[in-house]
Amino acid sequence: MNTQALGVEHYLAGMRAALDDLPPNEVAEIMEDVEAHVAELSTELGEDETLEQRLGPPEQYAQELRQAAGYPARTERLPVTTKQAWLTRPRAAAWGLVVATGVTLLAGAAALREPAVLLLPGVILVLSLALVHDRGPTQQEIMNLPETHRLKKWLTPEQGTPAERALTYLKSLQPAWWLVRAGLLGLGAVLLASRDMLGFLAIAAVAVVSVFAGPRAKVDRRWLWFSFPASALAVGLLFQVIDVTADQLANSTMRSSYSGPVMETYENIYAYDENGKLLTNVLLYDQDGQPINARQGYSSCYEPTDGPEPVIPANRYPRPKIGYENGRCYTMTPSVSAPSSTPTDASSTAPPSSGSATPSSVPPTSVSPSK
């Protein structure tokens, strides 16, 4: 090992000794980026220059990093077995942001039908934001959480890879997304304007504030508690607009391609037997036992003294003709000739009689007053 490497190891060992009052996992997080920085800086030193001259003593440099990370000044070494509470204030705020963003995405997909669902993510956001509003714009406590470090590592691909180039390109589109996000939220507000005024005002306010939240979140991380849910709400509204539009197009296509059956109405029905004789007082029913009426709204002749009940059933055929005379209702037996498609009349095959004959297939017309 050369002298330069020994100097780096000696300097880093001094820093670790100055931080040994912190739990090992916290020390590892602080030293993760420092080791590479110190090693790179050592290659830039002059012939007689040391790391202490460039960075100061390792104890002083460790104290600066401790303050930047938000840790208290060194007092005494904490026991290695000391366990931190799992549900700390920074962790509750971070997970509150994650949960609120997911719930907002689901609520946005239903906001046009039921705007009240937006109350749930709103309450979660207010509670989680209350935990971070007094912790400064950098939110260093949340940035130092183990899960935050894992997420940053997962979202930071190696340099020169296609994933790194794609991520860089997507970051360059952030200003355009802020405008698109505001447009989607504005569209959702317009669709709610005629049905829910409170929902319209709420989403319209989110659309306006979201334009300023995007750039400010880069310098003040507290705006992330607004920017992330606003993006989730815009995506959820987009899904719902696509779903509603697809349903409308499908219904329009079905209506244009479907033509209902042509229904023909009849005012009366005449039934004949096989000999061409007109049948009277025929009651017709369908397969469910319901009466068959030839025409809706048929006005029969009503008895003036017995109430509104018709004199004849509505499904009895042939129906009598209705007549009025001197303000009174009466019925007449309908007369109709036998259809040409019926078998030969009995009168054509029977021997002629000597007297005058009336065809038996057509009964004589008679007038029978209803009362």
mmCIF file of N, CA and C in Angstrom, residues 90-133:
data_model
loop_
_atom_site.group_PDB
_atom_site.id
_atom_site.type_symbol
_atom_site.label_atom_id
_atom_site.label_comp_id
_atom_site.label_asym_id
_atom_site.label_seq_id
_atom_site.Cartn_x
_atom_site.Cartn_y
_atom_site.Cartn_z
ATOM 1 N N PRO A 90 -39.798 11.699 11.423
ATOM 2 C CA PRO A 90 -39.489 11.760 9.987
ATOM 3 C C PRO A 90 -40.051 10.586 9.203
ATOM 4 N N ARG A 91 -39.980 9.374 9.801
ATOM 5 C CA ARG A 91 -40.493 8.213 9.083
ATOM 6 C C ARG A 91 -42.013 8.300 8.911
ATOM 7 N N ALA A 92 -42.718 8.778 9.926
ATOM 8 C CA ALA A 92 -44.168 8.930 9.810
ATOM 9 C C ALA A 92 -44.530 9.937 8.724
ATOM 10 N N ALA A 93 -43.764 11.025 8.631
ATOM 11 C CA ALA A 93 -44.035 12.019 7.597
ATOM 12 C C ALA A 93 -43.752 11.463 6.207
ATOM 13 N N ALA A 94 -42.645 10.708 6.063
ATOM 14 C CA ALA A 94 -42.295 10.148 4.754
ATOM 15 C C ALA A 94 -43.330 9.140 4.287
ATOM 16 N N TRP A 95 -43.711 8.227 5.176
ATOM 17 C CA TRP A 95 -44.704 7.236 4.781
ATOM 18 C C TRP A 95 -46.082 7.859 4.612
ATOM 19 N N GLY A 96 -46.354 8.936 5.338
ATOM 20 C CA GLY A 96 -47.609 9.656 5.112
ATOM 21 C C GLY A 96 -47.681 10.207 3.707
ATOM 22 N N LEU A 97 -46.537 10.712 3.194
ATOM 23 C CA LEU A 97 -46.502 11.194 1.813
ATOM 24 C C LEU A 97 -46.738 10.063 0.823
ATOM 25 N N VAL A 98 -46.121 8.906 1.064
ATOM 26 C CA VAL A 98 -46.290 7.768 0.152
ATOM 27 C C VAL A 98 -47.741 7.293 0.142
ATOM 28 N N VAL A 99 -48.322 7.144 1.327
ATOM 29 C CA VAL A 99 -49.709 6.660 1.409
ATOM 30 C C VAL A 99 -50.670 7.669 0.795
ATOM 31 N N ALA A 100 -50.470 8.943 1.093
ATOM 32 C CA ALA A 100 -51.362 9.968 0.544
ATOM 33 C C ALA A 100 -51.284 10.027 -0.978
ATOM 34 N N THR A 101 -50.087 9.834 -1.526
ATOM 35 C CA THR A 101 -49.951 9.848 -2.989
ATOM 36 C C THR A 101 -50.694 8.675 -3.621
ATOM 37 N N GLY A 102 -50.560 7.488 -3.034
ATOM 38 C CA GLY A 102 -51.277 6.328 -3.571
ATOM 39 C C GLY A 102 -52.781 6.465 -3.439
ATOM 40 N N VAL A 103 -53.238 6.940 -2.285
ATOM 41 C CA VAL A 103 -54.682 7.113 -2.089
ATOM 42 C C VAL A 103 -55.223 8.192 -3.030
ATOM 43 N N THR A 104 -54.442 9.246 -3.250
ATOM 44 C CA THR A 104 -54.885 10.306 -4.162
ATOM 45 C C THR A 104 -55.024 9.787 -5.585
ATOM 46 N N LEU A 105 -54.128 8.882 -5.999
ATOM 47 C CA LEU A 105 -54.242 8.290 -7.332
ATOM 48 C C LEU A 105 -55.561 7.536 -7.482
ATOM 49 N N LEU A 106 -55.910 6.737 -6.467
ATOM 50 C CA LEU A 106 -57.173 6.000 -6.517
ATOM 51 C C LEU A 106 -58.365 6.940 -6.424
ATOM 52 N N ALA A 107 -58.264 7.965 -5.576
ATOM 53 C CA ALA A 107 -59.371 8.908 -5.435
ATOM 54 C C ALA A 107 -59.571 9.714 -6.714
ATOM 55 N N GLY A 108 -58.464 10.044 -7.398
ATOM 56 C CA GLY A 108 -58.591 10.784 -8.651
ATOM 57 C C GLY A 108 -59.331 10.006 -9.717
ATOM 58 N N ALA A 109 -59.186 8.680 -9.683
ATOM 59 C CA ALA A 109 -59.900 7.851 -10.663
ATOM 60 C C ALA A 109 -61.390 7.784 -10.393
ATOM 61 N N ALA A 110 -61.839 8.259 -9.222
ATOM 62 C CA ALA A 110 -63.270 8.264 -8.898
ATOM 63 C C ALA A 110 -63.785 9.653 -8.572
ATOM 64 N N ALA A 111 -62.941 10.679 -8.707
ATOM 65 C CA ALA A 111 -63.319 12.024 -8.265
ATOM 66 C C ALA A 111 -64.449 12.618 -9.102
ATOM 67 N N LEU A 112 -64.521 12.294 -10.395
ATOM 68 C CA LEU A 112 -65.575 12.862 -11.234
ATOM 69 C C LEU A 112 -66.940 12.308 -10.867
ATOM 70 N N ARG A 113 -66.982 11.084 -10.334
ATOM 71 C CA ARG A 113 -68.255 10.501 -9.926
ATOM 72 C C ARG A 113 -68.602 10.859 -8.487
ATOM 73 N N GLU A 114 -67.607 10.900 -7.619
ATOM 74 C CA GLU A 114 -67.841 11.185 -6.192
ATOM 75 C C GLU A 114 -66.688 12.041 -5.671
ATOM 76 N N PRO A 115 -66.772 13.378 -5.800
ATOM 77 C CA PRO A 115 -65.658 14.243 -5.384
ATOM 78 C C PRO A 115 -65.320 14.148 -3.905
ATOM 79 N N ALA A 116 -66.242 13.681 -3.078
ATOM 80 C CA ALA A 116 -65.986 13.621 -1.635
ATOM 81 C C ALA A 116 -64.838 12.679 -1.281
ATOM 82 N N VAL A 117 -64.462 11.748 -2.195
ATOM 83 C CA VAL A 117 -63.379 10.818 -1.879
ATOM 84 C C VAL A 117 -62.040 11.529 -1.731
ATOM 85 N N LEU A 118 -61.932 12.774 -2.217
ATOM 86 C CA LEU A 118 -60.687 13.521 -2.096
ATOM 87 C C LEU A 118 -60.410 13.963 -0.669
ATOM 88 N N LEU A 119 -61.401 13.872 0.204
ATOM 89 C CA LEU A 119 -61.188 14.267 1.597
ATOM 90 C C LEU A 119 -60.193 13.348 2.296
ATOM 91 N N LEU A 120 -60.215 12.062 1.964
ATOM 92 C CA LEU A 120 -59.334 11.110 2.639
ATOM 93 C C LEU A 120 -57.860 11.421 2.395
ATOM 94 N N PRO A 121 -57.375 11.522 1.141
ATOM 95 C CA PRO A 121 -55.957 11.875 0.974
ATOM 96 C C PRO A 121 -55.636 13.260 1.493
ATOM 97 N N GLY A 122 -56.611 14.188 1.461
ATOM 98 C CA GLY A 122 -56.366 15.516 1.993
ATOM 99 C C GLY A 122 -56.059 15.490 3.475
ATOM 100 N N VAL A 123 -56.791 14.676 4.229
ATOM 101 C CA VAL A 123 -56.550 14.569 5.672
ATOM 102 C C VAL A 123 -55.174 13.956 5.940
ATOM 103 N N ILE A 124 -54.813 12.912 5.193
ATOM 104 C CA ILE A 124 -53.505 12.274 5.391
ATOM 105 C C ILE A 124 -52.373 13.248 5.092
ATOM 106 N N LEU A 125 -52.531 14.059 4.049
ATOM 107 C CA LEU A 125 -51.489 15.010 3.688
ATOM 108 C C LEU A 125 -51.317 16.087 4.758
ATOM 109 N N VAL A 126 -52.428 16.570 5.275
ATOM 110 C CA VAL A 126 -52.337 17.613 6.302
ATOM 111 C C VAL A 126 -51.615 17.075 7.536
ATOM 112 N N LEU A 127 -51.937 15.855 7.935
ATOM 113 C CA LEU A 127 -51.296 15.281 9.122
ATOM 114 C C LEU A 127 -49.801 15.054 8.909
ATOM 115 N N SER A 128 -49.418 14.529 7.743
ATOM 116 C CA SER A 128 -48.002 14.270 7.494
ATOM 117 C C SER A 128 -47.225 15.566 7.281
ATOM 118 N N LEU A 129 -47.846 16.553 6.645
ATOM 119 C CA LEU A 129 -47.172 17.835 6.442
ATOM 120 C C LEU A 129 -46.952 18.551 7.766
ATOM 121 N N ALA A 130 -47.852 18.344 8.727
ATOM 122 C CA ALA A 130 -47.682 18.966 10.038
ATOM 123 C C ALA A 130 -46.429 18.456 10.745
ATOM 124 N N LEU A 131 -45.946 17.280 10.356
ATOM 125 C CA LEU A 131 -44.749 16.709 10.980
ATOM 126 C C LEU A 131 -43.455 17.262 10.410
ATOM 127 N N VAL A 132 -43.510 17.934 9.262
ATOM 128 C CA VAL A 132 -42.273 18.372 8.609
ATOM 129 C C VAL A 132 -42.193 19.874 8.401
ATOM 130 N N HIS A 133 -43.286 20.607 8.624
ATOM 131 C CA HIS A 133 -43.287 22.022 8.255
ATOM 132 C C HIS A 133 -42.256 22.827 9.036
#
